[in-house]
Short mmCIF file of C-alpha atoms in Angstrom, two decimals:
data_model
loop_
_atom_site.label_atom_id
_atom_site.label_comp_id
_atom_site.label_asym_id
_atom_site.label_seq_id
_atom_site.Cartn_x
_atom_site.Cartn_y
_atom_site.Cartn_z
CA UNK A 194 -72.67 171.14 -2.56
CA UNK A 195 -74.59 170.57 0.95
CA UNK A 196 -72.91 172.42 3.85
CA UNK A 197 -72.36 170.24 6.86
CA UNK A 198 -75.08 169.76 9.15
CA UNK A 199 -74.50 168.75 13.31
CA UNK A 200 -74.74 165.66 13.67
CA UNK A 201 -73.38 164.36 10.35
CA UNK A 202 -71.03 161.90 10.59
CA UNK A 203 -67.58 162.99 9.78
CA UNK A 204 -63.92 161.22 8.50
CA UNK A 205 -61.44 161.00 10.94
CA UNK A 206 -58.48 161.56 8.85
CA UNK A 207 -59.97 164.62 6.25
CA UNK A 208 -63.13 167.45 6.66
CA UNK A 209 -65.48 164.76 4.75
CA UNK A 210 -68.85 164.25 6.11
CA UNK A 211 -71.85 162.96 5.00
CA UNK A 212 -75.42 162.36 6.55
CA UNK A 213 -74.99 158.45 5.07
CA UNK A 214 -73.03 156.46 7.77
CA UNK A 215 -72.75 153.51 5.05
CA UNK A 216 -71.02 155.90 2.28
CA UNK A 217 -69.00 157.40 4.79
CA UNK A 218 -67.42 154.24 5.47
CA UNK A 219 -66.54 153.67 1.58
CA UNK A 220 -65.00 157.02 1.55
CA UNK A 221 -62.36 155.60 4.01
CA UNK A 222 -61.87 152.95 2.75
CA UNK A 223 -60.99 154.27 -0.66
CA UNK A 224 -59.91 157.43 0.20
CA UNK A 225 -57.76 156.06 3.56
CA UNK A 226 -57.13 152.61 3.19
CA UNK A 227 -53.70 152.62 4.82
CA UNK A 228 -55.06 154.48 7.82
CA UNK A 229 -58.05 152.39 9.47
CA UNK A 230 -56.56 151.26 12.50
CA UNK A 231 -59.53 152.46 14.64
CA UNK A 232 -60.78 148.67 14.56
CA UNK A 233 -57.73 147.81 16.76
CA UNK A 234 -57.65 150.62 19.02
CA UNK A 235 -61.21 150.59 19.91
CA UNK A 236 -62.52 153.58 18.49
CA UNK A 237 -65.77 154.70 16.54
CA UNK A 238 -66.86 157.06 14.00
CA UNK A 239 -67.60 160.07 15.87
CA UNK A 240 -70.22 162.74 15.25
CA UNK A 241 -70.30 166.50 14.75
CA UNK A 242 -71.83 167.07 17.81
CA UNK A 243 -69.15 164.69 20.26
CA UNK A 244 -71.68 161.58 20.04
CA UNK A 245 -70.04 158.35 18.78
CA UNK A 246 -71.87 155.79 15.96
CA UNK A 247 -71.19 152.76 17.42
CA UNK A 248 -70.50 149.74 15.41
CA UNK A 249 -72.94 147.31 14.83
CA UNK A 250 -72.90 143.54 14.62
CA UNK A 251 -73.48 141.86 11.16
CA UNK A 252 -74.59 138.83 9.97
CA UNK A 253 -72.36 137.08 8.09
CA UNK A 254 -73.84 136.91 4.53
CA UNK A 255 -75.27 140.73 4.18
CA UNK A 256 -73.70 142.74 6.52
CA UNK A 257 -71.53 146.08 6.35
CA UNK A 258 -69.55 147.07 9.11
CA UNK A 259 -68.57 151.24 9.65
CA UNK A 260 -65.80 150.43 10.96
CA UNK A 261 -62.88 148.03 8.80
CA UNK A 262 -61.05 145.25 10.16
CA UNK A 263 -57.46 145.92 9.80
CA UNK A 264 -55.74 143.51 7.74
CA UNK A 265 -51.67 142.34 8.30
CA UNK A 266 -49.34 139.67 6.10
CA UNK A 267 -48.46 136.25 7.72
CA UNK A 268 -45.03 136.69 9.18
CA UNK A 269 -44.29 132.99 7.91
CA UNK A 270 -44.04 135.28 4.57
CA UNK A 271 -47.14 132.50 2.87
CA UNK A 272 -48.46 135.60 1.26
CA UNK A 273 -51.83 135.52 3.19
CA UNK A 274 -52.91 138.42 4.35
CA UNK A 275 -55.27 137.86 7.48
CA UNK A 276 -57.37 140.01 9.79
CA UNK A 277 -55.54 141.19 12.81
CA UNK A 278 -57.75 139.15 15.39
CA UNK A 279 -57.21 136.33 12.86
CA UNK A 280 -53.91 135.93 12.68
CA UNK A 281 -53.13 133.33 16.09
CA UNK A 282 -55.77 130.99 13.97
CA UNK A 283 -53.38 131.30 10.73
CA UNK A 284 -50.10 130.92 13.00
CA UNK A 285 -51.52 127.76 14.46
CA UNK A 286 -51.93 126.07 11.02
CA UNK A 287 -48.14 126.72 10.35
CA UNK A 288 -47.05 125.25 13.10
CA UNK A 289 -49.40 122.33 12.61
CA UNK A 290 -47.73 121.64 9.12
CA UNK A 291 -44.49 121.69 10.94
CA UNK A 292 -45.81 119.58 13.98
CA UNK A 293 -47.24 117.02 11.82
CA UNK A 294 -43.65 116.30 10.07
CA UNK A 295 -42.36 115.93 13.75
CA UNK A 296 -40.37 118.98 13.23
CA UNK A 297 -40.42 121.93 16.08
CA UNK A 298 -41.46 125.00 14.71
CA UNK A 299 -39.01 126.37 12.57
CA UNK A 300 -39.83 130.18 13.58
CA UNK A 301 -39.27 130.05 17.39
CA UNK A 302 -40.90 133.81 17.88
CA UNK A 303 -44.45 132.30 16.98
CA UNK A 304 -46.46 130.82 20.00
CA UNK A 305 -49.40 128.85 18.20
CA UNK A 306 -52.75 128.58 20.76
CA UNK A 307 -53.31 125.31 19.78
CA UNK A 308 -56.19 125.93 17.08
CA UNK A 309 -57.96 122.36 17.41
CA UNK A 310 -57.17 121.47 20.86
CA UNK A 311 -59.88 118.69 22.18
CA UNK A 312 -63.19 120.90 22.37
CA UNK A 313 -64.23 120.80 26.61
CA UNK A 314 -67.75 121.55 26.23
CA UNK A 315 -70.72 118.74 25.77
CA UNK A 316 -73.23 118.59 22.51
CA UNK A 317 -76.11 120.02 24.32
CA UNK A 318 -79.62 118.76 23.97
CA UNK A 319 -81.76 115.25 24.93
CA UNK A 320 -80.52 113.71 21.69
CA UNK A 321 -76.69 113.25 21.39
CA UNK A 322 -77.73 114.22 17.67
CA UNK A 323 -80.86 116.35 17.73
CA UNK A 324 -81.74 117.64 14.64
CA UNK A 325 -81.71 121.53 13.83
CA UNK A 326 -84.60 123.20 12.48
CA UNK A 327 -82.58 126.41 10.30
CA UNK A 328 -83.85 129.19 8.67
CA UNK A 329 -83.17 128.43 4.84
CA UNK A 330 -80.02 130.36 3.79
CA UNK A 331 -81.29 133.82 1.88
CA UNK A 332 -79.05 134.46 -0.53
CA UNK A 333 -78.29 138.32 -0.90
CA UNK A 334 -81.43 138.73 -2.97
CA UNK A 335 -83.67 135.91 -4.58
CA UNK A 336 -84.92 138.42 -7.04
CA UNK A 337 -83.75 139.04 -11.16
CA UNK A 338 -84.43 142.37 -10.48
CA UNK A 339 -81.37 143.15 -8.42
CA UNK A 340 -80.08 146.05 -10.11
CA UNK A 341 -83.25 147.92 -9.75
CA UNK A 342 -83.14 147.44 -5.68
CA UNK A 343 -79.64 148.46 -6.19
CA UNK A 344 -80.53 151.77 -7.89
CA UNK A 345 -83.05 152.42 -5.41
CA UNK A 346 -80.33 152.15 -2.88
CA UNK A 347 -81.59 148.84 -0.82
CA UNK A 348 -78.30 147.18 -1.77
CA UNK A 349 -75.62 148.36 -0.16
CA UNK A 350 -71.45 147.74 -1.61
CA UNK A 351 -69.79 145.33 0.66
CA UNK A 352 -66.33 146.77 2.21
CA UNK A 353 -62.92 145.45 3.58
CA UNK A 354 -65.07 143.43 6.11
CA UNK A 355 -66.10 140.76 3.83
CA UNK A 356 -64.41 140.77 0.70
CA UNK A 357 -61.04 141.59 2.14
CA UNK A 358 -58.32 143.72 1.85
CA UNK A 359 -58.15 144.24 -2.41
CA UNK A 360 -61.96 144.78 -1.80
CA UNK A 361 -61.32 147.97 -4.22
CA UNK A 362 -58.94 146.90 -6.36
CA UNK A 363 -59.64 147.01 -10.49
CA UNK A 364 -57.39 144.16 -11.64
CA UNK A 365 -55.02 141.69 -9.27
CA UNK A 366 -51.30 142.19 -9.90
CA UNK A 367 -50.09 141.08 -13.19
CA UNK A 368 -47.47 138.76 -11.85
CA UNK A 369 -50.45 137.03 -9.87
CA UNK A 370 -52.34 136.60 -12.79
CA UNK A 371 -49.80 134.90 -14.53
CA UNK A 372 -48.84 132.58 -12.09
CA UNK A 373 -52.96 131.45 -12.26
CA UNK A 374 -52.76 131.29 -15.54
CA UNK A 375 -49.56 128.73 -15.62
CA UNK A 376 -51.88 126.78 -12.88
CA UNK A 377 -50.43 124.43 -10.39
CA UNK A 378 -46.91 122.44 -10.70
CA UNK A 379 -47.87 118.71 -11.88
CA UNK A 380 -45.68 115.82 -10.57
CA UNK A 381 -45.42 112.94 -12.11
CA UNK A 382 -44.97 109.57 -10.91
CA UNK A 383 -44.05 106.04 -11.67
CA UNK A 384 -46.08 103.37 -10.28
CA UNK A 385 -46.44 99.38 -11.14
CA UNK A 386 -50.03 98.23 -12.40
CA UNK A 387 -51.45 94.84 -11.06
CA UNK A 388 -50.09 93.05 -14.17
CA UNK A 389 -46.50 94.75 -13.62
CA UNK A 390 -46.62 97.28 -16.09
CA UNK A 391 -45.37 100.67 -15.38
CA UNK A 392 -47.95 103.81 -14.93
CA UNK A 393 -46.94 107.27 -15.64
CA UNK A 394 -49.07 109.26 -13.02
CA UNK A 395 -49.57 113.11 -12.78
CA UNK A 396 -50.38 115.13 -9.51
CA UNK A 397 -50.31 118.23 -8.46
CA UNK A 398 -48.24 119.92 -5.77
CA UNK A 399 -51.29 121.25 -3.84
CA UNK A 400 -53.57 118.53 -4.09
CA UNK A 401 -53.41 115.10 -2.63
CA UNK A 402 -56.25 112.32 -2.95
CA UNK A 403 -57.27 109.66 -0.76
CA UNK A 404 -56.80 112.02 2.21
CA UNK A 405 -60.40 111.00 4.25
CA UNK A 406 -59.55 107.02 4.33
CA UNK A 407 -56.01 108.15 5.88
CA UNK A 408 -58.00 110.63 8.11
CA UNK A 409 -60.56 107.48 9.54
CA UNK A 410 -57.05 105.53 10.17
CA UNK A 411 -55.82 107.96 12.75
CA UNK A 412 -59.34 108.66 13.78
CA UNK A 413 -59.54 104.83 14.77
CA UNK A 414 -56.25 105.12 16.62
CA UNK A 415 -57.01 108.13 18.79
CA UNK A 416 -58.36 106.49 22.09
CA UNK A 417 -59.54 109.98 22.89
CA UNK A 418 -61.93 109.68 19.95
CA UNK A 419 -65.45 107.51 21.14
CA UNK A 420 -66.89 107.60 17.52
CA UNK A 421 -66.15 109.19 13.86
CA UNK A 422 -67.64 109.81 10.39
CA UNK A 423 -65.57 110.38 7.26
CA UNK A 424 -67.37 111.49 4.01
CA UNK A 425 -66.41 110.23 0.58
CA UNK A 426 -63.11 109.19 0.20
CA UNK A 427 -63.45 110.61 -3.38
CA UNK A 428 -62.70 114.35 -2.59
CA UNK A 429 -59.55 115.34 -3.32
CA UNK A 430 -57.40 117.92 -0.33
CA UNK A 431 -56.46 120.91 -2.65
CA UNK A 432 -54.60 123.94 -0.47
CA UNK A 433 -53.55 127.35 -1.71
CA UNK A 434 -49.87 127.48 -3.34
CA UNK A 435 -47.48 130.04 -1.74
CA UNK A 436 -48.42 133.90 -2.58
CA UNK A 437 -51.55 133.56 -4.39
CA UNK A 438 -53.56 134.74 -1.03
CA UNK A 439 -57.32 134.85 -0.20
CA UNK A 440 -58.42 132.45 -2.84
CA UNK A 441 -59.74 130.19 0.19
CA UNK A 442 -63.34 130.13 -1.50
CA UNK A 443 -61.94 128.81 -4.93
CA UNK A 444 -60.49 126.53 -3.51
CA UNK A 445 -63.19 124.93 -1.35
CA UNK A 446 -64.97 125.01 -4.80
CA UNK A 447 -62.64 123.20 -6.36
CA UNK A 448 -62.39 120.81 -3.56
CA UNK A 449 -66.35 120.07 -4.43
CA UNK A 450 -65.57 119.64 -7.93
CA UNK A 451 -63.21 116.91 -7.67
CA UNK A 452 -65.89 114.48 -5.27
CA UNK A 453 -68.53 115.56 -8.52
CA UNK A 454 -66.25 114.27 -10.95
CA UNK A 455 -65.25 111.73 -9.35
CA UNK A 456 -68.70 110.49 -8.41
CA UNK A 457 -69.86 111.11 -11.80
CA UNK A 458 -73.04 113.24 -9.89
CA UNK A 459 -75.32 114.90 -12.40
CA UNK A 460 -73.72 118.21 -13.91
CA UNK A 461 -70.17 116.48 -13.81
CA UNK A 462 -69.98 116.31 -17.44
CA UNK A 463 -69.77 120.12 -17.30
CA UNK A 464 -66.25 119.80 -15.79
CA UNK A 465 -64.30 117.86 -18.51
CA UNK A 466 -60.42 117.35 -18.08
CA UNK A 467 -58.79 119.14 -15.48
CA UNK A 468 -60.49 121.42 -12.78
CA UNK A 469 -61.25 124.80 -12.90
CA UNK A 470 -58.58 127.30 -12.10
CA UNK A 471 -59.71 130.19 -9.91
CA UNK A 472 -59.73 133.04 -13.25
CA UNK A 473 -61.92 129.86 -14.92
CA UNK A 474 -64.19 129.79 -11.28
CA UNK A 475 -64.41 133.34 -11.29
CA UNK A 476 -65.83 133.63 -15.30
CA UNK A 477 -68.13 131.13 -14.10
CA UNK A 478 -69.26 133.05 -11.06
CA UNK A 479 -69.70 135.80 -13.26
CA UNK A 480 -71.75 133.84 -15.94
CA UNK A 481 -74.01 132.53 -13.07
CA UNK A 482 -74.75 136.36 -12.03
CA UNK A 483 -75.80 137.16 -15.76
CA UNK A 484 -78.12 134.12 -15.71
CA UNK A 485 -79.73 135.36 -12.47
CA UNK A 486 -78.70 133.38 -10.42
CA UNK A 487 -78.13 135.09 -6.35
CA UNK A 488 -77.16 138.24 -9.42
CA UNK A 489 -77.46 141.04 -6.31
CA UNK A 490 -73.28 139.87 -5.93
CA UNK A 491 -72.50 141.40 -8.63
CA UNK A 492 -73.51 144.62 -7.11
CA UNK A 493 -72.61 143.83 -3.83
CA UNK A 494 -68.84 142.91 -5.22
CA UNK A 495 -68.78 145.52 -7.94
CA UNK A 496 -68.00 142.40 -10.26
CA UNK A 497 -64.95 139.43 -9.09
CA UNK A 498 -63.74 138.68 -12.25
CA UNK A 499 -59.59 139.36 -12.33
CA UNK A 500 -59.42 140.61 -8.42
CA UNK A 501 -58.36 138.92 -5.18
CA UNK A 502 -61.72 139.97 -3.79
CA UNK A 503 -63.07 136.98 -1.48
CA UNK A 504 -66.10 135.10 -2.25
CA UNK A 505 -68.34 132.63 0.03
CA UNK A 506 -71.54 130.29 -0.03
CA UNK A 507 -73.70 132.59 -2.22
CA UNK A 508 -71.09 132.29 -5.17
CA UNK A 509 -70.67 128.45 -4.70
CA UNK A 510 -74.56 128.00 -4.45
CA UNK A 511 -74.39 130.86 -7.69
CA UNK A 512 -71.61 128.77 -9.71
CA UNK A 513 -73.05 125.35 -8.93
CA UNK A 514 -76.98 125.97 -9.65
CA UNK A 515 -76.24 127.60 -12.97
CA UNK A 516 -74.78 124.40 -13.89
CA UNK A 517 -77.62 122.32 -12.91
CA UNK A 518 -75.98 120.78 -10.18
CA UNK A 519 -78.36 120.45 -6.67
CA UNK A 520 -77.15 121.73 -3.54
CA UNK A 521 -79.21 123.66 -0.69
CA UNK A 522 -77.42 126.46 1.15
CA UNK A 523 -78.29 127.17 5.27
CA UNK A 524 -77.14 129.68 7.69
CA UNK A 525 -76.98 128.62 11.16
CA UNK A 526 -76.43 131.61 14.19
CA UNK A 527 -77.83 131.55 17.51
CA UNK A 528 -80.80 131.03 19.34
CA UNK A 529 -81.89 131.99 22.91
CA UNK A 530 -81.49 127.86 23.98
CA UNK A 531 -78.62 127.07 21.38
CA UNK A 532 -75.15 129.09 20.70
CA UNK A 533 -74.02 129.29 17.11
CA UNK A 534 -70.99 126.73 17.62
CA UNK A 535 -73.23 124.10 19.38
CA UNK A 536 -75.84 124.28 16.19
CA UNK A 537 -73.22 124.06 14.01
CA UNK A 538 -72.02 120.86 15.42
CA UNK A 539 -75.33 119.50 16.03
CA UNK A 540 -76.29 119.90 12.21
CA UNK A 541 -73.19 118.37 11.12
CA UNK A 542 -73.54 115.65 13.45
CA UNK A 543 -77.37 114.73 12.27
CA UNK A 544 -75.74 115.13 8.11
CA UNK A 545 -73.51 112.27 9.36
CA UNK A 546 -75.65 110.18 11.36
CA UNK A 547 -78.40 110.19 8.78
CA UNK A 548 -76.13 108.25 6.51
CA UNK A 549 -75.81 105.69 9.11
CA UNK A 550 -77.42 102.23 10.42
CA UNK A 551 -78.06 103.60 14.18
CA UNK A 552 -77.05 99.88 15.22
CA UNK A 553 -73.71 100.12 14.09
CA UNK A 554 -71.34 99.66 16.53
CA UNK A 555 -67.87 100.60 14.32
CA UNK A 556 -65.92 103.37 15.97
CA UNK A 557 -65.00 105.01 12.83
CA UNK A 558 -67.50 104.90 9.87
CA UNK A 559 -66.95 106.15 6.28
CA UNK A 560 -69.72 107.51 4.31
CA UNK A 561 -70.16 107.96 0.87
CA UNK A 562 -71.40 111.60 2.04
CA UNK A 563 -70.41 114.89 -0.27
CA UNK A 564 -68.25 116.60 1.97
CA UNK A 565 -69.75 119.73 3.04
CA UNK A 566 -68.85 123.69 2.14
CA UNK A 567 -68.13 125.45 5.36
CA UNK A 568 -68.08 129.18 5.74
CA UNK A 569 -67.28 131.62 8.99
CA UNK A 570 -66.58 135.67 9.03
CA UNK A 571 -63.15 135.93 7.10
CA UNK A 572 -62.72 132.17 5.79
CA UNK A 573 -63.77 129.08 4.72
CA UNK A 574 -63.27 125.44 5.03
CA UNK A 575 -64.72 122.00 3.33
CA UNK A 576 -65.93 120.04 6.41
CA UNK A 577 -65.05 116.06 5.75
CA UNK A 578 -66.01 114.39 8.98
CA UNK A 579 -67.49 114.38 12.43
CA UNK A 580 -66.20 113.60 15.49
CA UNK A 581 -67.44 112.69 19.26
CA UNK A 582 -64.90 112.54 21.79
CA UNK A 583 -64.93 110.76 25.45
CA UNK A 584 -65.95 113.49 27.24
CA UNK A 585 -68.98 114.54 24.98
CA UNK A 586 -67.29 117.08 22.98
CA UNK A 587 -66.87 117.37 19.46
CA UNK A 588 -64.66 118.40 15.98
CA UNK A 589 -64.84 118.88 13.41
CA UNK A 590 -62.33 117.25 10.52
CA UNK A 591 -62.22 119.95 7.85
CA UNK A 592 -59.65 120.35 4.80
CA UNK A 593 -58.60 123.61 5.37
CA UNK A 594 -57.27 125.44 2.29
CA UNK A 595 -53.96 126.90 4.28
CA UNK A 596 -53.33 123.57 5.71
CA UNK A 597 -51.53 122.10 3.16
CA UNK A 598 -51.38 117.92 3.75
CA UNK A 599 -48.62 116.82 5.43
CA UNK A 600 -46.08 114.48 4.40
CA UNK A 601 -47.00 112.53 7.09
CA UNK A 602 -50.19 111.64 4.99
CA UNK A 603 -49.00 110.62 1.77
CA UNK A 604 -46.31 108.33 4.21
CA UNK A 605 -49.04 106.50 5.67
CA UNK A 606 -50.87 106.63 2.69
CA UNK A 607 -48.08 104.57 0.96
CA UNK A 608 -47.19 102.60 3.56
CA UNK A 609 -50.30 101.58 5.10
CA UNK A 610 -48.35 99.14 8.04
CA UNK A 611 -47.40 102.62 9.82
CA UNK A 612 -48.65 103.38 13.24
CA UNK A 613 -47.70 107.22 14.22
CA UNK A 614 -49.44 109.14 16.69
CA UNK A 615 -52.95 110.44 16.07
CA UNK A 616 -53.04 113.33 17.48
CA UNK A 617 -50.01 115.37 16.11
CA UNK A 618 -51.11 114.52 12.65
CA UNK A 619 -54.86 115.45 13.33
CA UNK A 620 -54.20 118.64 14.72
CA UNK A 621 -54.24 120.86 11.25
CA UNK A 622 -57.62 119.35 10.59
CA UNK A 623 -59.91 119.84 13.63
CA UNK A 624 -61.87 122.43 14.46
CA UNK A 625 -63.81 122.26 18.21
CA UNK A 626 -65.63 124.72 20.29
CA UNK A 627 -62.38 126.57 21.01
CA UNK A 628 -62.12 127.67 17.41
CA UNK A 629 -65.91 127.60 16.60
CA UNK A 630 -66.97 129.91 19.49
CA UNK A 631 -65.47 133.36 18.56
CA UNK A 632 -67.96 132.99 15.66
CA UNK A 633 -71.85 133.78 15.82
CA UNK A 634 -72.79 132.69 12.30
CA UNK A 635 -72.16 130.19 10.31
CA UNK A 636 -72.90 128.93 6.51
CA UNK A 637 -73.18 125.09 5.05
CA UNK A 638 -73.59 124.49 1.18
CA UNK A 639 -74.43 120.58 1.16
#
């Protein structure tokens, strides 16, 4: 064994060193897991010789932080378990579930920050909707020959950082596994056809359809709201069911699925009968790898299939190519004119637009757009429409996969005579520049 050289990086909690920053930082995190809080209390790997290593900033798609986020579980007792400087975002959603059923807060302790409160800063540029030029999204290697770069050590394991806080862990719990294996609770409904026949419908508990024609509704009512784009109104709003945790990915992927199907796009015969669960999404991920496709993940994950580790856009983009199925992946940060949040809005806003007849003069305008896969550091969303408000600002109008859909939507979506404020309802699904801006990059899969 090497002796210890000054300067060699060393573990804070055991004599471990090594002259590798990188595999330093997996030996705490298998070694210490419980014991990271250095994230939160501002500290750095320190050297030998009294010199710190000071963390770097990442990308978002093939970075590897030294030091790991610390991780804590939602005190509404959902059974997500969210980075620290995370967690106000996650509160906020809660309370926008309860806010939306015109409840108060049932857990009085929690102060949300008010996630999608009306964005304050103007779309900068000439063009109310300039157009973006991005850097094509690099997956994490473009190559077949992944596992060669891997085993000359150019590929590095991804940590706690990006694939969470089971980011080590051999097989998910075997409770967890059976409750994805019974799938989702179907409800089943009664309903009168045209001809007055009765029609025995099924649902399930976390997914709800004709959400984005509900969404343009209150859209139209908000007088804060100068103009707004809805995509297809045949993507279904699927959210995560109580305790399964960071399956946010699989579910945005499912989310794409049902708009394929029920499109009928080309590839949507390879999803016959009912969707995917997330063990079925992962196989598939897995299958993609084998065939090539963005295969470096495999490496980079140590392999998905059975965990809770989290994916993002290079799985989708892996899944959905391998099936045939088009879609173009882009990853948008800053530049020394444009901040990350304002090109992320200004791409969105040109996807929109470019659906559109410029001369229309309709406030709110429903597309037959995809809707559009939407990842950020820790999370991800499926983005479903566009908004301009009257001061210049924008949202975004995502389905969130921890916001499950209110009540108050399936009321108005039965009742369609209802008029109930906008705004309250809104609130779980926009995202503005207050949100956007503690972010630097950001991914699309369109």
């Amino acid at each position: 064994m090497d002796h210890r050289t000054e300067g060699d990086p060393t573990c804070p909690f055991c004599p471990f060193s090594d002259t590798d920053s990188n595999f330093l930082a997996e030996h705490v995190e298998a070694c210490h897991p419980d014991n990271d809080t250095r994230t939160s209390q501002g500290e750095d790997y320190r050297y030998a010789d009294g010199t710190f290593a000071m963390q770097q900033q990442v990308s978002l798609s093939n970075a590897k932080e030294v030091i790991l986020s610390r991780y804590m579980e939602c005190p509404y007792g959902c059974g997500e378990t969210v980075m620290e400087a995370e967690l106000p975002a996650h509160l906020d959603l809660h309370a926008a579930e309860e806010i939306a059923l015109g409840e108060a807060p049932a857990h009085s302790p929690v102060q949300p920050s008010e996630i999608a409160r009306h964005a304050h800063e103007p779309l900068i540029g000439s063009s109310p909707y300039p157009k973006l030029p991005l850097e094509k999204f690099e997956p994490r290697t473009a190559s077949k020959h992944g596992h060669d770069k891997y085993l000359a050590g150019e590929i590095k394991r991804l940590g706690r950082s990006e694939l969470g806080p089971h980011a080590h862990e051999k097989q998910m719990p075997s409770w967890l596994r059976r409750m994805l294996e019974r799938g989702q609770k179907s409800i089943f409904t009664n309903t009168l056809t045209t001809n007055g026949a009765l029609r025995r419908t099924a649902a399930f508990e976390n997914e709800m359809t004709d959400v984005t024609p509900v969404l343009a509704r209150l859209c139209g009512r908000d007088k804060s709201v100068q103009r707004a784009f809805l995509c297809s109104s045949m993507v279904h709003q699927i959210s995560k069911v109580p305790k399964e945790g960071g399956f946010c990915g699989y579910r945005n992927i499912q989310m794409l699925i049902t708009y394929i199907k029920n499109a009928r796009l080309p590839g949507h015969e390879r999803f016959p009968g009912d969707l995917p669960t997330i063990l079925q999404l992962q196989d598939m991920i897995e299958n993609a790898w084998d065939q090539g496709f963005n295969s470096v993940g495999k490496f980079e994950t140590g392999g998905i299939r059975g965990t809770r580790k989290y994916i993002g856009t290079p799985e989708a983009q892996a899944l959905f190519s391998s099936l045939g199925i088009h879609c173009e992946a882009n990853s948008i940060g800053s530049t020394e004119s444009v901040r990350a949040h304002d090109a992320l809005l200004m791409n969105v806003a040109s996807y929109f637009r470019g659906a559109c007849s410029l001369e229309s003069s309709d406030k709110v305008i429903s597309t037959s757009l995809a809707p559009i896969y939407f990842q950020h550091q820790g999370h991800s969303m499926t983005i479903v429409g566009f908004e301009i408000r009257d001061n210049g600002s924008a949202n975004l109008l995502v389905f969130d996969p921890i916001f499950k859909a209110p009540l108050a939507i399936k009321r108005l979506k039965d009742t369609p005579g209802l008029s109930p404020e906008p705004i309250r309802i809104l609130k779980g699904y926009r995202r503005g520049t207050e949100y956007l801006q503690k972010y630097n990059v950001f991914e699309l899969l369109k």
